[in-house]
Coordinates of C-alpha atoms (C1' of nucleotides) in Angstrom, one line a residue:
Chain A
M29 CA -23.6 -7.6 -10.1
A30 CA -26.8 -5.4 -9.8
A31 CA -25.1 -2.1 -9.1
K32 CA -23.4 0.0 -11.7
L33 CA -19.7 0.5 -11.9
T34 CA -18.2 3.7 -10.6
P35 CA -17.6 5.7 -13.8
P36 CA -13.9 6.0 -14.7
S37 CA -14.2 9.8 -15.0
E38 CA -15.4 10.0 -11.4
D39 CA -12.8 7.9 -9.6
Y40 CA -10.4 6.1 -11.9
P41 CA -8.6 3.9 -9.3
R42 CA -11.8 2.8 -7.9
W43 CA -13.2 2.0 -11.3
Y44 CA -10.1 -0.1 -11.9
Q45 CA -10.5 -2.1 -8.7
E46 CA -14.2 -2.7 -9.4
V47 CA -13.6 -3.8 -13.0
I48 CA -11.0 -6.4 -11.8
Q49 CA -13.2 -7.7 -9.1
R50 CA -16.5 -7.8 -11.0
A51 CA -15.1 -9.1 -14.2
E52 CA -13.6 -11.8 -12.0
L53 CA -10.0 -11.3 -13.0
A54 CA -8.4 -11.4 -9.6
E55 CA -8.9 -10.8 -5.9
N56 CA -6.8 -9.9 -3.0
A57 CA -5.1 -12.8 -1.2
P58 CA -4.7 -13.1 2.6
V59 CA -1.0 -11.9 2.4
R60 CA -0.9 -8.2 1.8
G61 CA 0.0 -7.3 -1.7
S62 CA -0.4 -10.7 -3.2
M63 CA -3.3 -11.7 -5.4
I64 CA -5.3 -14.6 -6.5
I65 CA -5.7 -14.7 -10.2
K66 CA -9.1 -16.1 -11.0
P67 CA -9.8 -18.3 -14.0
Y68 CA -11.0 -15.5 -16.3
G69 CA -8.0 -13.3 -15.5
Y70 CA -5.6 -16.3 -15.8
A71 CA -7.2 -17.2 -19.2
I72 CA -6.1 -13.7 -20.5
W73 CA -2.6 -14.3 -19.2
E74 CA -2.6 -17.7 -20.9
Q75 CA -3.4 -16.0 -24.2
M76 CA -0.6 -13.6 -23.7
Q77 CA 1.8 -16.3 -22.7
S78 CA 0.9 -18.4 -25.7
V79 CA 1.5 -15.5 -28.2
L80 CA 4.7 -14.3 -26.6
D81 CA 6.1 -17.7 -26.2
G82 CA 5.6 -18.2 -30.0
M83 CA 7.3 -14.9 -30.7
F84 CA 10.3 -15.8 -28.5
K85 CA 10.7 -19.2 -30.2
D86 CA 10.5 -17.5 -33.6
T87 CA 13.4 -15.3 -32.6
G88 CA 15.5 -18.3 -31.6
H89 CA 14.9 -18.6 -27.9
V90 CA 14.3 -21.7 -25.8
N91 CA 12.7 -22.1 -22.4
A92 CA 14.3 -23.3 -19.2
Y93 CA 13.5 -23.1 -15.5
F94 CA 15.7 -21.9 -12.7
P95 CA 14.9 -22.2 -9.0
V96 CA 12.9 -19.7 -7.0
L97 CA 15.4 -19.6 -4.1
I98 CA 18.7 -17.8 -4.6
P99 CA 21.5 -17.8 -2.0
E100 CA 21.7 -14.3 -0.6
S101 CA 25.4 -14.0 -1.4
F102 CA 24.6 -14.2 -5.1
L103 CA 22.6 -11.0 -5.0
K104 CA 25.6 -9.2 -3.5
K105 CA 27.9 -10.0 -6.3
E106 CA 26.7 -7.2 -8.6
A107 CA 26.9 -3.9 -6.6
E108 CA 24.2 -1.9 -8.3
H109 CA 21.9 -4.9 -8.5
V110 CA 21.9 -5.6 -4.8
E111 CA 21.5 -1.9 -4.0
G112 CA 18.5 -1.6 -6.3
F113 CA 16.7 -4.7 -5.1
S114 CA 17.6 -5.2 -1.4
P115 CA 14.8 -3.0 0.0
E116 CA 12.2 -5.2 -1.7
L117 CA 13.5 -8.7 -1.0
A118 CA 11.7 -11.5 0.8
V119 CA 14.2 -13.7 2.5
V120 CA 13.9 -17.2 3.8
T121 CA 15.9 -17.6 7.0
H122 CA 14.5 -20.9 8.3
A123 CA 13.8 -24.2 6.6
G124 CA 13.2 -27.8 7.8
G125 CA 12.8 -26.5 11.3
K126 CA 16.2 -25.0 11.5
K127 CA 17.8 -21.6 11.0
L128 CA 19.7 -21.7 7.7
E129 CA 23.4 -21.3 7.5
E130 CA 22.9 -18.8 4.6
P131 CA 19.6 -17.1 4.0
Y132 CA 17.8 -17.6 0.7
V133 CA 16.3 -14.8 -1.3
V134 CA 13.0 -15.4 -3.0
R135 CA 14.0 -14.3 -6.5
P136 CA 13.0 -10.7 -7.4
T137 CA 14.5 -11.4 -10.8
S138 CA 16.9 -14.2 -11.9
E139 CA 20.0 -12.6 -13.3
T140 CA 22.2 -13.7 -10.4
I141 CA 21.3 -17.4 -10.4
I142 CA 21.3 -17.5 -14.1
W143 CA 24.7 -15.9 -14.5
D144 CA 26.1 -18.2 -11.8
T145 CA 24.9 -21.1 -14.0
Y146 CA 26.0 -19.6 -17.3
R147 CA 29.5 -19.6 -16.0
N148 CA 29.5 -23.4 -16.2
W149 CA 27.6 -23.5 -19.5
I150 CA 29.8 -21.1 -21.5
Q151 CA 33.4 -21.9 -22.4
S152 CA 33.7 -21.1 -26.1
Y153 CA 32.4 -18.7 -28.7
R154 CA 30.7 -21.8 -30.1
D155 CA 28.5 -21.8 -27.0
L156 CA 27.2 -18.4 -27.9
P157 CA 24.7 -16.9 -28.3
L158 CA 22.8 -18.5 -25.5
L159 CA 19.2 -17.5 -25.8
I160 CA 17.1 -18.6 -22.9
N161 CA 13.7 -17.5 -21.6
Q162 CA 12.0 -18.5 -18.4
W163 CA 8.3 -18.3 -17.3
A164 CA 8.2 -17.8 -13.6
N165 CA 6.9 -16.1 -10.6
V166 CA 9.0 -13.5 -8.8
M167 CA 8.6 -11.6 -5.6
R168 CA 9.2 -7.9 -4.8
W169 CA 8.0 -6.6 -1.5
E170 CA 6.3 -3.5 -2.7
M171 CA 5.0 -0.8 -0.3
R172 CA 2.0 0.3 -2.5
P173 CA 0.5 -2.9 -4.0
R174 CA -2.2 -2.7 -6.6
L175 CA -3.9 -5.6 -8.3
F176 CA -1.9 -6.6 -11.4
L177 CA 0.0 -3.4 -11.6
R178 CA 2.2 -3.9 -8.6
T179 CA 1.8 -7.0 -6.5
T180 CA 4.4 -8.6 -4.2
E181 CA 4.3 -11.8 -6.2
F182 CA 3.8 -11.7 -9.9
L183 CA 4.1 -13.9 -13.0
W184 CA 6.3 -12.9 -15.8
Q185 CA 8.8 -14.1 -18.4
E186 CA 12.4 -13.2 -18.2
G187 CA 14.8 -13.6 -21.1
H188 CA 18.5 -13.9 -20.3
T189 CA 20.9 -14.0 -23.2
A190 CA 24.6 -14.2 -23.6
H191 CA 26.6 -13.0 -26.6
A192 CA 30.1 -12.8 -27.9
T193 CA 30.1 -9.1 -28.8
K194 CA 28.7 -5.8 -27.6
E195 CA 27.0 -5.3 -31.0
E196 CA 25.2 -8.6 -30.8
S197 CA 23.9 -8.0 -27.3
H198 CA 22.8 -4.5 -28.2
E199 CA 21.0 -5.9 -31.2
E200 CA 19.3 -8.5 -29.1
T201 CA 18.2 -5.9 -26.6
L202 CA 16.5 -3.9 -29.3
R203 CA 15.1 -6.9 -31.1
M204 CA 13.2 -8.0 -28.0
L205 CA 12.0 -4.5 -27.3
E206 CA 10.6 -4.6 -30.8
V207 CA 8.9 -8.0 -30.1
Y208 CA 7.3 -6.4 -27.1
A209 CA 6.1 -3.4 -29.1
R210 CA 4.7 -5.8 -31.8
F211 CA 2.9 -7.7 -29.1
A212 CA 1.5 -4.6 -27.4
E213 CA 0.3 -3.1 -30.6
D214 CA -0.8 -6.1 -32.7
Y215 CA -2.3 -8.2 -30.0
M216 CA -3.1 -5.9 -27.1
A217 CA -4.3 -3.2 -29.5
M218 CA -2.3 -0.8 -27.3
P219 CA 0.0 1.7 -29.0
V220 CA 3.3 2.1 -27.3
I221 CA 6.3 4.3 -27.5
Q222 CA 9.7 2.6 -27.7
G223 CA 12.6 4.4 -26.1
E224 CA 15.5 4.5 -23.8
K225 CA 15.2 5.0 -20.1
S226 CA 17.0 7.7 -18.3
E227 CA 20.1 6.9 -16.2
R228 CA 18.0 7.2 -13.1
E229 CA 15.2 4.9 -14.2
K230 CA 17.3 2.2 -15.7
F231 CA 17.4 -1.4 -14.3
A232 CA 19.8 -2.0 -11.4
G233 CA 22.8 -3.5 -13.0
A234 CA 22.1 -2.6 -16.6
V235 CA 24.2 -0.4 -18.9
K236 CA 21.1 0.7 -20.7
T237 CA 17.4 0.0 -20.2
Y238 CA 14.8 0.4 -23.0
S239 CA 11.0 0.4 -22.5
I240 CA 7.7 0.5 -24.2
E241 CA 5.4 3.0 -22.6
A242 CA 1.6 3.0 -23.1
M243 CA -1.0 5.5 -22.2
M244 CA -3.8 4.4 -19.9
G245 CA -7.4 5.6 -20.0
D246 CA -6.8 8.4 -17.5
G247 CA -3.8 9.7 -19.4
K248 CA -1.1 8.3 -17.1
A249 CA 1.8 6.2 -18.5
L250 CA 2.4 2.6 -17.8
Q251 CA 5.7 0.9 -18.5
A252 CA 4.6 -2.2 -20.3
G253 CA 7.8 -4.0 -21.0
T254 CA 11.6 -3.5 -20.6
S255 CA 14.6 -4.8 -22.3
H256 CA 18.1 -4.3 -20.7
D257 CA 21.5 -4.2 -22.2
L258 CA 23.6 -5.5 -19.3
G259 CA 26.9 -5.0 -21.0
Q260 CA 29.5 -7.1 -19.2
N261 CA 28.4 -6.3 -15.7
F262 CA 27.0 -9.7 -14.8
A263 CA 29.7 -11.6 -16.7
K264 CA 32.3 -9.8 -14.6
A265 CA 30.4 -10.2 -11.4
F266 CA 29.9 -13.9 -12.0
D267 CA 33.1 -14.5 -14.0
V268 CA 31.6 -15.7 -17.2
K269 CA 34.2 -15.8 -19.9
Y270 CA 34.5 -17.5 -23.2
Q271 CA 37.4 -18.3 -25.5
S272 CA 37.2 -16.5 -28.9
A273 CA 38.0 -18.0 -32.2
E274 CA 41.4 -16.2 -31.9
G275 CA 42.0 -18.0 -28.7
K276 CA 41.5 -14.9 -26.4
E277 CA 39.6 -15.1 -23.2
E278 CA 36.7 -12.5 -23.1
Y279 CA 33.8 -11.7 -20.9
V280 CA 30.4 -12.3 -22.5
W281 CA 27.9 -9.7 -23.2
A282 CA 24.4 -10.0 -21.7
T283 CA 20.8 -8.9 -22.1
S284 CA 17.6 -9.5 -20.1
W285 CA 14.1 -8.6 -20.9
G286 CA 10.7 -9.1 -19.3
V287 CA 7.0 -8.5 -19.3
S288 CA 4.6 -9.5 -16.5
T289 CA 1.0 -10.0 -15.4
R290 CA 1.1 -6.2 -15.2
L291 CA 0.1 -6.4 -18.9
V292 CA -3.3 -7.7 -17.7
G293 CA -3.7 -4.4 -15.8
A294 CA -2.6 -2.5 -18.8
L295 CA -5.3 -4.1 -20.9
V296 CA -7.9 -3.1 -18.4
M297 CA -6.8 0.5 -18.3
A298 CA -5.9 0.9 -22.0
H299 CA -9.4 0.0 -23.2
G300 CA -11.8 -0.2 -20.4
D301 CA -14.9 2.0 -20.2
E302 CA -18.0 2.8 -18.1
Q303 CA -19.3 -0.7 -19.0
G304 CA -16.2 -2.4 -17.8
L305 CA -13.5 -4.4 -19.6
V306 CA -12.9 -4.2 -23.3
L307 CA -10.7 -7.0 -24.6
P308 CA -8.9 -7.1 -27.9
P309 CA -10.2 -10.0 -29.9
R310 CA -6.8 -11.5 -30.4
L311 CA -6.3 -12.0 -26.6
A312 CA -9.9 -12.4 -25.5
P313 CA -10.5 -15.9 -23.9
I314 CA -14.0 -15.6 -25.3
Q315 CA -14.2 -13.8 -28.6
T316 CA -17.9 -14.3 -29.3
V317 CA -20.6 -15.0 -26.8
I318 CA -24.0 -16.3 -27.9
V319 CA -27.0 -15.1 -25.9
P320 CA -30.2 -16.9 -26.6
I321 CA -33.5 -15.0 -26.2
Y322 CA -36.8 -16.9 -25.7
R323 CA -40.1 -17.1 -23.9
G324 CA -41.5 -20.4 -22.7
E325 CA -40.2 -23.9 -23.1
E326 CA -41.1 -24.2 -26.7
Q327 CA -39.2 -21.2 -27.9
M328 CA -36.3 -22.2 -25.6
A329 CA -35.9 -25.5 -27.4
T330 CA -35.9 -23.9 -30.9
V331 CA -33.7 -21.1 -30.0
L332 CA -31.1 -23.2 -28.1
E333 CA -30.9 -25.6 -31.0
A334 CA -30.1 -22.8 -33.4
C335 CA -27.6 -21.5 -30.9
S336 CA -25.8 -24.8 -30.4
K337 CA -25.5 -25.1 -34.2
M338 CA -24.0 -21.6 -34.4
E339 CA -21.7 -22.3 -31.6
A340 CA -20.3 -25.4 -33.4
E341 CA -19.9 -23.4 -36.6
L342 CA -18.2 -20.5 -35.0
K343 CA -15.7 -22.8 -33.2
A344 CA -15.1 -24.6 -36.5
A345 CA -14.4 -21.2 -38.1
G346 CA -11.7 -20.6 -35.4
A347 CA -13.5 -18.2 -33.0
R348 CA -13.3 -18.9 -29.3
T349 CA -17.0 -19.0 -28.6
H350 CA -19.2 -19.4 -25.5
L351 CA -22.9 -20.2 -25.5
D352 CA -24.5 -18.6 -22.5
D353 CA -27.4 -21.0 -22.0
R354 CA -28.0 -20.3 -18.3
D355 CA -31.7 -20.2 -17.7
Q356 CA -31.7 -18.3 -14.5
F357 CA -30.7 -15.0 -16.0
R358 CA -32.6 -12.9 -18.5
P359 CA -30.9 -11.6 -21.6
G360 CA -30.5 -8.0 -20.3
Y361 CA -28.5 -9.3 -17.3
K362 CA -26.3 -11.4 -19.6
F363 CA -25.7 -8.4 -21.9
N364 CA -24.4 -6.4 -19.0
E365 CA -22.3 -9.3 -17.6
W366 CA -20.5 -10.0 -20.9
E367 CA -19.9 -6.3 -21.5
L368 CA -18.4 -6.1 -18.0
K369 CA -16.1 -9.0 -19.0
G370 CA -15.1 -7.3 -22.2
V371 CA -16.2 -10.0 -24.8
P372 CA -15.6 -8.4 -28.2
V373 CA -18.7 -9.7 -30.0
R374 CA -22.0 -10.7 -28.6
I375 CA -24.5 -12.6 -30.8
E376 CA -28.1 -12.2 -29.9
V377 CA -30.3 -15.0 -31.1
G378 CA -34.1 -14.7 -30.5
P379 CA -37.4 -15.8 -32.1
R380 CA -37.7 -12.6 -34.1
D381 CA -34.3 -13.1 -35.6
L382 CA -34.8 -16.7 -36.4
E383 CA -38.0 -15.9 -38.2
K384 CA -36.1 -13.6 -40.5
G385 CA -33.1 -16.0 -40.7
E386 CA -30.8 -13.5 -39.0
V387 CA -28.9 -12.7 -35.9
V388 CA -27.8 -9.5 -34.2
L389 CA -24.1 -8.9 -33.6
A390 CA -23.2 -6.3 -31.0
F391 CA -19.6 -4.9 -30.8
R392 CA -18.1 -4.2 -27.4
H393 CA -15.5 -1.7 -28.5
N394 CA -17.9 0.8 -30.2
G395 CA -21.3 -0.3 -29.0
E396 CA -22.6 -0.8 -32.5
K397 CA -25.0 -3.5 -33.6
K398 CA -25.2 -5.2 -37.0
T399 CA -27.6 -7.8 -38.4
L400 CA -26.3 -10.7 -40.4
P401 CA -28.0 -13.7 -42.1
L402 CA -27.6 -16.8 -40.0
E403 CA -25.4 -18.6 -42.5
A404 CA -23.1 -15.7 -42.9
V405 CA -22.0 -15.5 -39.3
A406 CA -19.4 -18.3 -39.3
K407 CA -18.0 -17.1 -42.6
E408 CA -17.6 -13.6 -41.5
V409 CA -16.7 -14.0 -37.9
M410 CA -12.9 -13.9 -38.3
S411 CA -13.0 -10.7 -40.4
V412 CA -15.4 -9.1 -38.0
L413 CA -13.1 -9.9 -35.1
D414 CA -10.2 -8.4 -37.1
E415 CA -12.1 -5.3 -37.7
A416 CA -12.9 -5.0 -34.0
Q417 CA -9.2 -5.5 -33.3
K418 CA -8.2 -2.7 -35.6
G419 CA -11.0 -0.5 -34.4
L420 CA -9.8 -0.9 -30.8
F421 CA -6.2 0.0 -31.7
E422 CA -7.3 3.1 -33.7
K423 CA -9.4 4.2 -30.8
A424 CA -6.5 3.9 -28.3
L425 CA -4.1 5.6 -30.7
K426 CA -6.5 8.5 -31.2
L427 CA -6.8 8.9 -27.4
R428 CA -3.1 8.9 -27.1
E429 CA -2.6 11.5 -29.8
E430 CA -5.3 13.7 -28.3
R431 CA -3.6 13.6 -25.0
T432 CA 0.0 14.1 -26.2
H433 CA 1.3 17.7 -26.1
S434 CA 4.5 19.4 -27.0
V435 CA 5.3 21.9 -24.2
D436 CA 8.2 24.3 -24.0
S437 CA 7.5 26.2 -20.8
Y438 CA 7.9 24.7 -17.4
D439 CA 5.1 26.8 -16.0
E440 CA 2.7 25.5 -18.7
F441 CA 3.9 22.0 -18.0
K442 CA 3.2 22.3 -14.3
E443 CA -0.2 23.7 -15.0
R444 CA -1.2 20.9 -17.4
V445 CA 0.5 17.9 -16.0
N446 CA -2.2 17.1 -13.5
D447 CA -4.7 16.7 -16.3
G448 CA -2.8 13.6 -17.4
G449 CA -1.3 12.9 -20.8
F450 CA 2.1 12.7 -22.4
F451 CA 4.2 15.8 -22.6
L452 CA 7.0 16.0 -25.2
C453 CA 9.5 18.3 -23.7
H454 CA 13.1 19.3 -23.9
W455 CA 15.3 18.1 -21.1
D456 CA 19.0 18.8 -20.4
G457 CA 19.7 15.2 -19.8
T458 CA 20.8 15.6 -16.2
T459 CA 19.5 13.5 -13.2
E460 CA 19.2 16.7 -11.1
T461 CA 16.7 18.2 -13.5
E462 CA 14.8 14.9 -13.7
E463 CA 14.6 14.8 -9.9
K464 CA 13.5 18.4 -9.7
I465 CA 10.7 17.7 -12.1
Q466 CA 9.6 14.7 -10.2
Q467 CA 9.7 16.4 -6.8
E468 CA 7.8 19.4 -8.0
T469 CA 5.2 17.6 -10.2
K470 CA 5.3 13.9 -9.4
A471 CA 5.8 13.3 -13.1
T472 CA 8.7 11.3 -14.5
I473 CA 10.6 11.0 -17.7
R474 CA 9.1 7.9 -19.2
N475 CA 11.6 7.4 -21.9
I476 CA 13.6 9.0 -24.7
P477 CA 11.7 7.9 -27.7
F478 CA 13.6 6.4 -30.6
D479 CA 11.4 8.1 -33.2
A480 CA 11.6 11.6 -31.8
P481 CA 12.9 13.8 -34.5
D482 CA 16.2 15.7 -34.0
E483 CA 15.1 19.1 -32.9
A484 CA 17.4 21.4 -31.1
G485 CA 15.8 23.1 -28.2
E486 CA 16.2 24.3 -24.6
C487 CA 15.5 22.3 -21.5
M488 CA 12.2 23.6 -20.2
V489 CA 13.6 23.7 -16.7
T490 CA 17.2 24.9 -17.0
G491 CA 17.3 26.4 -20.5
K492 CA 20.3 24.3 -21.3
P493 CA 20.6 22.9 -24.8
S494 CA 18.7 19.7 -25.7
A495 CA 18.8 17.7 -29.0
R496 CA 15.4 16.1 -28.9
R497 CA 12.2 15.8 -26.8
V498 CA 11.5 13.2 -24.2
I499 CA 8.2 11.9 -22.8
I500 CA 7.3 13.2 -19.4
S501 CA 4.1 12.0 -17.7
K502 CA 2.7 10.8 -14.4
A503 CA 2.9 7.1 -14.3
Y504 CA 1.8 3.9 -12.6
Chain B
rC5 C1' 8.4 4.6 10.6
rG6 C1' 4.8 9.3 11.5
rG7 C1' -0.5 11.1 11.1
rG8 C1' -5.7 9.5 10.4
rG9 C1' -9.3 5.6 9.8
rU10 C1' -11.7 0.7 9.7
rG11 C1' -12.6 -4.5 11.5
rU12 C1' -20.2 -7.1 12.5
rG13 C1' -23.3 -13.5 7.4
rG14 C1' -20.1 -14.2 0.7
rC15 C1' -20.2 -8.4 -0.4
rU16 C1' -21.6 -3.2 1.2
rC17 C1' -22.9 -1.4 5.7
rA18 C1' -26.4 0.1 10.2
rG19 C1' -26.2 -0.9 15.4
rU20 C1' -21.3 1.2 19.7
rU21 C1' -22.4 7.9 22.1
rU22 C1' -26.7 6.1 26.4
rG23 C1' -24.4 -2.2 28.0
rG24 C1' -30.1 -6.1 27.9
rU25 C1' -28.1 -11.3 24.2
rA26 C1' -27.6 -9.1 16.2
rG27 C1' -30.2 -6.2 11.7
rA28 C1' -30.8 -4.2 6.4
rG29 C1' -29.7 -4.3 1.1
rC30 C1' -27.3 -7.2 -2.4
rG31 C1' -25.8 -12.3 -3.1
rC32 C1' -27.0 -17.6 -2.1
rC33 C1' -30.9 -22.0 -1.8
rA34 C1' -36.2 -23.9 -3.0
rC35 C1' -40.8 -23.3 -5.7
rG36 C1' -43.8 -20.4 -9.0
rU37 C1' -44.5 -16.6 -12.5
rU38 C1' -41.0 -14.2 -15.9
rC39 C1' -37.3 -13.7 -20.2
rG40 C1' -35.4 -8.4 -27.1
rG41 C1' -30.9 -4.1 -21.9
rG42 C1' -29.2 -5.5 -14.9
rA43 C1' -37.3 -9.4 -13.3
rC44 C1' -40.8 -10.3 -9.3
rG45 C1' -43.4 -13.0 -5.4
rU46 C1' -43.4 -16.5 -1.4
rG47 C1' -40.5 -19.4 1.8
rG48 C1' -35.4 -20.5 3.6
rA49 C1' -30.0 -21.1 4.9
rG50 C1' -26.0 -18.4 6.7
rG51 C1' -22.8 -14.4 11.9
rC52 C1' -19.1 -17.5 19.0
rC53 C1' -19.6 -9.0 16.0
rG54 C1' -10.7 -9.4 14.1
rG55 C1' -8.2 -11.9 18.6
rA56 C1' -6.9 -12.2 24.0
rG57 C1' -7.8 -10.6 28.8
rG58 C1' -10.7 -7.5 32.2
rU59 C1' -15.2 -4.7 34.4
rU60 C1' -20.5 -6.3 34.9
rC61 C1' -26.1 -10.1 36.9
rG62 C1' -25.4 -9.2 31.6
rA63 C1' -20.5 -6.8 26.5
rA64 C1' -20.7 -5.9 19.2
rU65 C1' -21.3 -1.7 22.7
rC66 C1' -17.1 0.1 28.4
rC67 C1' -11.4 -0.7 29.8
rU68 C1' -6.4 -2.8 28.7
rC69 C1' -3.3 -5.3 25.4
rU70 C1' -2.8 -7.3 20.5
rC71 C1' -3.4 -8.4 15.2
rA72 C1' -4.9 -7.2 10.4
rC73 C1' -6.4 -4.0 6.6
rC74 C1' -7.3 1.0 4.2
rC75 C1' -6.0 6.4 3.3
rC76 C1' -2.2 10.4 3.6
rG77 C1' 3.1 11.2 4.2
rA78 C1' 8.0 8.9 3.9
rC79 C1' 10.2 5.0 0.8
rC80 C1' 10.0 2.6 -4.0
rA81 C1' 8.9 1.8 -9.8

RNA sequence: CGGGGUGUGGCUCAGUUUGGUAGAGCGCCACGUUCGGGACGUGGAGGCCGGAGGUUCGAAUCCUCUCACCCCGACCA
């Protein structure tokens, strides 16, 4: 804890690793690519879960749980799906001391087992829509693991819905993308761009994939959530039909959508700085931390008493509060530690303050300090946290705007892409051009933003016509 | 799978070239002094040196095999 963090400007990936380890979010597990999520990291995930779960319920969804093991043959029923996922499957071949008749796949995602089940659950249009979410772990054997961003096992939620019409399923796909965008912006304080994925980047088995894309502190993009319009692909593969009001037999229309523990990594990289983590108040497990300052036993007693009182008041006011009464560390040490852990507001309570009937509030997101009368703290804490939440979002938005560029020349693009940032460019819509860009620059088309204005132009690579700009960026 | 590298207390690493029976800093424990931006002193605990085999009077060090991890490439999002 004594040494300083590697500055993000010097070595961003190293800074990221250090923040995660030293803020005690997670550590590497014995199995390559898997991680142990530590209590503080898990507490952040629990906050996320709790908010998202509420949003899913508010949009009419219910939770269920499907098994982690899926018969291998299920994966093979949807051609694109198996092709996309087979390289990264973990497969159970032995169990109970015997070789299995049919291997079981550890789920990389649950479409197959869920659609196999939905076949039995859906008979009539009256059974639709079926709106189910699942909180689960999944496993994808990644070659380049990175804590939170890409681990072999990760936690997520996956929504799987079934609808009577194409229009309804499309609406659902976009509704849930909007839910993710609201969550990212209003809770994570992380501005995102909603848009459609290119043909090449879409989910294996989907008709269309939509994503929210966020910019990280180094200017790279991170896909923070996806929502898929699955059309009738899975219904056909698993023979899921319903009888319409007119008595006709129809295949159902499907969606799936998910966000994962990757969002914890997104939080680190969206807001973190030289001091470490910066958590948005609405998701911070600890929103205010009280650090007592004293000399000698006598002062200690007085100060701690005032601190306990304040702790109770803050909790009553609705702020998640921690009193750091550890006697073995001095205040300076604690300041650094709580900054590293990203706590939004620190409250310093010392003899000098108590004499004046005040305390000092220090804000993590902008480093500012402010003095408040003792009795005002509990009254103002929630609005102070709100301000910090807004301030953090504004800061992230400003950073993104500064690092977003419209570029029309491929030469200019190639020159600037290594500096990071989002590039709004015209693209001819073909996979060939997309691949060429990736091969030559390692940047990818993040998505085709919904809110991009209609603007006729020419593809920066081929000069062919293009109707609007897409976001191109290097990505995690 | 190809190229390169690393395995030594909880962490970061020295020691390996030239074999002689294991060290430092941080962390941890105890006591005392400290405490408004990462305190200090004194004492202490903790390691069959990734694993197996071999050479030798003697191996962290040399040889053989093996395992794991990291970086670059390939692959993947």
